[in-house]
PDB file of C-alpha atoms in Angstrom:
ATOM      1  CA  MET A   5       0.000   0.000   0.000  1.00 47.00           C
ATOM      2  CA  ARG A   6       1.296   3.426  -0.901  1.00 50.00           C
ATOM      3  CA  PHE A   7       1.086   6.218   1.646  1.00 53.00           C
ATOM      4  CA  ASP A   8       1.056   9.198  -0.711  1.00 63.00           C
ATOM      5  CA  ASN A   9      -1.813  11.617  -0.046  1.00 72.00           C
ATOM      6  CA  TRP A  10      -2.484  10.355   3.471  1.00 75.00           C
ATOM      7  CA  ALA A  11      -3.333  12.553   6.439  1.00 79.00           C
ATOM      8  CA  LEU A  12      -3.490  11.825  10.161  1.00 78.00           C
ATOM      9  CA  ILE A  13      -6.036  13.036  12.718  1.00 80.00           C
ATOM     10  CA  SER A  14      -5.631  12.271  16.413  1.00 79.00           C
ATOM     11  CA  ASP A  15      -8.395  12.782  18.975  1.00 77.00           C
ATOM     12  CA  PRO A  16      -6.913  12.258  22.453  1.00 72.00           C
ATOM     13  CA  ILE A  17     -10.272  12.960  24.108  1.00 72.00           C
ATOM     14  CA  ALA A  18     -12.184  10.267  22.202  1.00 75.00           C
ATOM     15  CA  GLY A  19      -9.111   8.009  22.108  1.00 79.00           C
ATOM     16  CA  TYR A  20      -8.999   7.487  18.322  1.00 82.00           C
ATOM     17  CA  VAL A  21      -6.529   8.041  15.509  1.00 84.00           C
ATOM     18  CA  TRP A  22      -7.616   8.203  11.870  1.00 80.00           C
ATOM     19  CA  GLN A  23      -5.309   7.545   8.936  1.00 84.00           C
ATOM     20  CA  ILE A  24      -7.035   9.263   6.030  1.00 83.00           C
ATOM     21  CA  ASN A  25      -6.520   8.412   2.379  1.00 82.00           C
ATOM     22  CA  VAL A  26      -7.626  11.735   0.916  1.00 80.00           C
ATOM     23  CA  PRO A  27      -8.081  10.718  -2.771  1.00 82.00           C
ATOM     24  CA  ALA A  28      -9.918   7.496  -1.862  1.00 82.00           C
ATOM     25  CA  GLY A  29     -12.133   9.211   0.724  1.00 82.00           C
ATOM     26  CA  VAL A  30     -11.392   6.518   3.328  1.00 85.00           C
ATOM     27  CA  ALA A  31     -10.436   6.984   6.988  1.00 84.00           C
ATOM     28  CA  LEU A  32      -8.913   4.040   8.877  1.00 85.00           C
ATOM     29  CA  GLN A  33      -9.911   4.319  12.544  1.00 85.00           C
ATOM     30  CA  SER A  34      -7.809   2.827  15.380  1.00 85.00           C
ATOM     31  CA  GLN A  35      -7.476   3.220  19.136  1.00 83.00           C
ATOM     32  CA  SER A  36      -4.843   5.764  20.140  1.00 71.00           C
ATOM     33  CA  GLY A  37      -2.123   5.118  22.698  1.00 58.00           C
ATOM     34  CA  ALA A  38      -0.588   2.093  20.987  1.00 41.00           C
ATOM     35  CA  SER A  39       3.123   2.318  20.382  1.00 38.00           C
ATOM     36  CA  SER A  40       4.658   0.540  17.422  1.00 38.00           C
ATOM     37  CA  GLY A  41       8.244   1.248  18.438  1.00 37.00           C
ATOM     38  CA  SER A  42      10.472  -0.833  20.646  1.00 35.00           C
ATOM     39  CA  ASN A  43      11.077   0.347  24.184  1.00 36.00           C
ATOM     40  CA  ALA A  44      14.145  -1.838  24.666  1.00 34.00           C
ATOM     41  CA  ASP A  45      16.457   1.154  25.065  1.00 35.00           C
ATOM     42  CA  LEU A  46      14.049   3.308  27.059  1.00 34.00           C
ATOM     43  CA  ILE A  47      13.948   3.539  30.811  1.00 35.00           C
ATOM     44  CA  GLU A  48      10.522   4.357  32.211  1.00 39.00           C
ATOM     45  CA  PHE A  49      10.143   7.064  34.838  1.00 39.00           C
ATOM     46  CA  GLY A  50       8.532   4.339  36.946  1.00 40.00           C
ATOM     47  CA  ASP A  51      11.962   2.730  37.083  1.00 41.00           C
ATOM     48  CA  LEU A  52      13.332   6.051  38.344  1.00 42.00           C
ATOM     49  CA  GLY A  53      10.959   6.226  41.271  1.00 42.00           C
ATOM     50  CA  SER A  54       8.403   8.576  39.704  1.00 45.00           C
ATOM     51  CA  SER A  55       4.746   8.150  40.522  1.00 48.00           C
ATOM     52  CA  ASP A  56       3.919   8.057  36.790  1.00 51.00           C
ATOM     53  CA  PRO A  57       5.222   4.964  34.984  1.00 49.00           C
ATOM     54  CA  SER A  58       3.508   5.950  31.718  1.00 50.00           C
ATOM     55  CA  ILE A  59       5.984   8.771  31.057  1.00 51.00           C
ATOM     56  CA  GLN A  60       9.136   7.519  29.379  1.00 52.00           C
ATOM     57  CA  VAL A  61      12.485   9.193  29.023  1.00 50.00           C
ATOM     58  CA  ASN A  62      14.768   8.304  26.145  1.00 51.00           C
ATOM     59  CA  ILE A  63      17.934   7.674  28.131  1.00 50.00           C
ATOM     60  CA  PRO A  64      20.505   5.488  26.398  1.00 53.00           C
ATOM     61  CA  ALA A  65      21.277   2.454  28.512  1.00 53.00           C
ATOM     62  CA  PHE A  66      25.027   3.124  28.735  1.00 57.00           C
ATOM     63  CA  ALA A  67      25.416   1.770  32.207  1.00 52.00           C
ATOM     64  CA  GLU A  68      24.262  -1.387  33.875  1.00 55.00           C
ATOM     65  CA  GLN A  69      22.846   0.801  36.642  1.00 64.00           C
ATOM     66  CA  ALA A  70      19.588   2.709  36.116  1.00 74.00           C
ATOM     67  CA  PRO A  71      19.705   6.511  36.311  1.00 80.00           C
ATOM     68  CA  SER A  72      18.958   8.137  39.625  1.00 87.00           C
ATOM     69  CA  SER A  73      16.147  10.644  39.961  1.00 90.00           C
ATOM     70  CA  GLU A  74      14.833  13.346  42.215  1.00 94.00           C
ATOM     71  CA  ASP A  75      11.466  15.033  42.570  1.00 95.00           C
ATOM     72  CA  LEU A  76      11.522  18.721  41.599  1.00 96.00           C
ATOM     73  CA  GLY A  77       8.079  19.434  43.057  1.00 96.00           C
ATOM     74  CA  THR A  78       5.354  21.419  41.323  1.00 96.00           C
ATOM     75  CA  ARG A  79       5.263  24.787  39.600  1.00 95.00           C
ATOM     76  CA  THR A  80       2.819  26.927  37.673  1.00 90.00           C
ATOM     77  CA  GLN A  81       3.557  28.283  34.207  1.00 83.00           C
ATOM     78  CA  GLY A  82       0.846  30.631  32.969  1.00 78.00           C
ATOM     79  CA  ASP A  83      -2.292  28.878  34.178  1.00 81.00           C
ATOM     80  CA  VAL A  84      -0.856  25.347  33.857  1.00 88.00           C
ATOM     81  CA  GLN A  85       0.537  23.423  36.816  1.00 91.00           C
ATOM     82  CA  SER A  86       3.229  20.777  36.272  1.00 93.00           C
ATOM     83  CA  THR A  87       5.356  18.379  38.291  1.00 95.00           C
ATOM     84  CA  GLY A  88       9.044  17.929  37.646  1.00 96.00           C
ATOM     85  CA  THR A  89      11.507  15.069  37.833  1.00 95.00           C
ATOM     86  CA  ARG A  90      15.273  15.246  37.337  1.00 96.00           C
ATOM     87  CA  TRP A  91      17.162  12.171  36.135  1.00 93.00           C
ATOM     88  CA  ILE A  92      20.922  11.755  36.306  1.00 92.00           C
ATOM     89  CA  GLN A  93      22.903   9.146  34.336  1.00 89.00           C
ATOM     90  CA  THR A  94      26.627   8.509  34.523  1.00 88.00           C
ATOM     91  CA  ILE A  95      28.332   7.170  31.408  1.00 85.00           C
ATOM     92  CA  PRO A  96      31.263   5.105  32.733  1.00 87.00           C
ATOM     93  CA  ALA A  97      34.828   5.845  31.618  1.00 86.00           C
ATOM     94  CA  GLY A  98      35.758   4.068  28.394  1.00 85.00           C
ATOM     95  CA  VAL A  99      32.217   3.520  27.047  1.00 82.00           C
ATOM     96  CA  LEU A 100      32.444   6.345  24.487  1.00 81.00           C
ATOM     97  CA  GLY A 101      36.222   6.565  24.392  1.00 84.00           C
ATOM     98  CA  ASN A 102      36.083   8.889  27.389  1.00 85.00           C
ATOM     99  CA  ASN A 103      38.852   8.834  30.015  1.00 91.00           C
ATOM    100  CA  ASN A 104      36.551   9.969  32.826  1.00 91.00           C
ATOM    101  CA  PRO A 105      32.894   9.331  33.634  1.00 89.00           C
ATOM    102  CA  ILE A 106      30.428  11.674  31.895  1.00 88.00           C
ATOM    103  CA  LEU A 107      27.450  13.037  33.822  1.00 90.00           C
ATOM    104  CA  VAL A 108      24.245  13.483  31.775  1.00 91.00           C
ATOM    105  CA  GLU A 109      21.138  14.916  33.409  1.00 94.00           C
ATOM    106  CA  GLY A 110      17.742  16.200  32.455  1.00 95.00           C
ATOM    107  CA  ASP A 111      14.573  17.707  33.852  1.00 96.00           C
ATOM    108  CA  MET A 112      11.073  16.849  32.689  1.00 95.00           C
ATOM    109  CA  TRP A 113       7.975  18.858  33.649  1.00 95.00           C
ATOM    110  CA  VAL A 114       4.616  17.145  33.068  1.00 93.00           C
ATOM    111  CA  SER A 115       1.117  18.632  33.380  1.00 91.00           C
ATOM    112  CA  ASN A 116      -2.088  16.716  34.056  1.00 87.00           C
ATOM    113  CA  ASP A 117      -4.272  19.811  33.524  1.00 83.00           C
ATOM    114  CA  PHE A 118      -5.474  18.656  30.094  1.00 77.00           C
ATOM    115  CA  GLY A 119      -7.086  15.325  30.938  1.00 73.00           C
ATOM    116  CA  PHE A 120      -3.948  13.533  29.768  1.00 78.00           C
ATOM    117  CA  LYS A 121      -0.242  13.824  30.589  1.00 85.00           C
ATOM    118  CA  LEU A 122       1.493  16.542  28.583  1.00 87.00           C
ATOM    119  CA  VAL A 123       5.230  17.171  28.724  1.00 90.00           C
ATOM    120  CA  VAL A 124       5.474  20.976  28.932  1.00 91.00           C
ATOM    121  CA  GLU A 125       9.253  21.314  29.290  1.00 94.00           C
ATOM    122  CA  THR A 126      12.383  19.198  29.008  1.00 94.00           C
ATOM    123  CA  ILE A 127      15.943  20.284  29.678  1.00 96.00           C
ATOM    124  CA  THR A 128      18.884  18.003  28.898  1.00 94.00           C
ATOM    125  CA  ARG A 129      22.426  18.838  30.000  1.00 95.00           C
ATOM    126  CA  ASP A 130      25.594  17.010  29.067  1.00 89.00           C
ATOM    127  CA  PRO A 131      29.174  17.986  28.241  1.00 90.00           C
ATOM    128  CA  LEU A 132      29.041  16.313  24.807  1.00 85.00           C
ATOM    129  CA  SER A 133      26.185  18.319  23.277  1.00 89.00           C
ATOM    130  CA  GLY A 134      25.519  21.100  25.776  1.00 94.00           C
ATOM    131  CA  THR A 135      22.167  22.166  27.168  1.00 96.00           C
ATOM    132  CA  HIS A 136      18.988  21.658  25.145  1.00 95.00           C
ATOM    133  CA  THR A 137      15.594  22.988  26.205  1.00 95.00           C
ATOM    134  CA  VAL A 138      12.181  22.275  24.685  1.00 93.00           C
ATOM    135  CA  LYS A 139       9.431  24.337  26.283  1.00 91.00           C
ATOM    136  CA  LEU A 140       5.786  24.872  25.423  1.00 88.00           C
ATOM    137  CA  SER A 141       4.701  28.481  25.853  1.00 85.00           C
ATOM    138  CA  ASN A 142       1.381  30.316  25.880  1.00 82.00           C
ATOM    139  CA  ILE A 143      -0.402  27.122  26.900  1.00 80.00           C
ATOM    140  CA  ALA A 144      -3.798  27.135  28.575  1.00 71.00           C
ATOM    141  CA  SER A 145      -6.265  24.474  29.534  1.00 66.00           C
ATOM    142  CA  THR A 146      -9.508  24.271  27.560  1.00 67.00           C
ATOM    143  CA  THR A 147     -12.365  21.825  27.184  1.00 68.00           C
ATOM    144  CA  PHE A 148     -13.128  19.894  23.985  1.00 63.00           C
ATOM    145  CA  GLU A 149     -16.087  17.678  23.312  1.00 66.00           C
ATOM    146  CA  SER A 150     -15.425  14.058  22.456  1.00 63.00           C
ATOM    147  CA  GLY A 151     -15.239  13.616  18.698  1.00 63.00           C
ATOM    148  CA  TYR A 152     -14.061  17.169  18.055  1.00 67.00           C
ATOM    149  CA  PHE A 153     -11.074  15.976  15.997  1.00 72.00           C
ATOM    150  CA  ARG A 154     -12.409  13.511  13.444  1.00 73.00           C
ATOM    151  CA  PRO A 155     -12.822  13.132   9.681  1.00 79.00           C
ATOM    152  CA  ASP A 156     -15.823  14.913   8.206  1.00 77.00           C
ATOM    153  CA  GLU A 157     -18.817  13.128   6.726  1.00 79.00           C
ATOM    154  CA  ARG A 158     -17.244  12.894   3.230  1.00 82.00           C
ATOM    155  CA  TYR A 159     -14.983  10.048   4.406  1.00 80.00           C
ATOM    156  CA  THR A 160     -15.955   6.405   4.833  1.00 82.00           C
ATOM    157  CA  ILE A 161     -14.636   5.276   8.221  1.00 82.00           C
ATOM    158  CA  GLN A 162     -13.230   1.760   8.432  1.00 83.00           C
ATOM    159  CA  ASN A 163     -11.667   0.016  11.440  1.00 82.00           C
ATOM    160  CA  ALA A 164      -7.915  -0.452  11.012  1.00 74.00           C
ATOM    161  CA  GLN A 165      -6.724  -4.030  11.435  1.00 62.00           C
TER     162      GLN A 165
END
């Protein structure tokens, strides 16, 4: 199957994702939340002692020991409240050709104000690539009705297998 002229609609409130073949007028409906990727190299926050095991952090498994973590508490940004967790990973000497251990750390701030978990800020610090920050701004909570994000009536909806 070719995937030219396809579009994607995700409705996190209703819990559906539609893959839409625009020329054919067909929308393939499936449950959202399924991950097709492998999590073999991911360490879940649950493994770090967080109260939310559904949030995952892409930390390379350099060491046999899991990263340590600390709770950063809560904060409010605009009208959105979030909780933070800091993880710290040590890359042992010799793994990357390094003479000394390398300390890599990051902060993740997650909000539950939207009816689902939303990462509102991440900060990663390491001596190899520096500090990188991804931060949502001008965010506000709002209410959507179920089915707000869906294909219009021109499309035939089929269940994806």
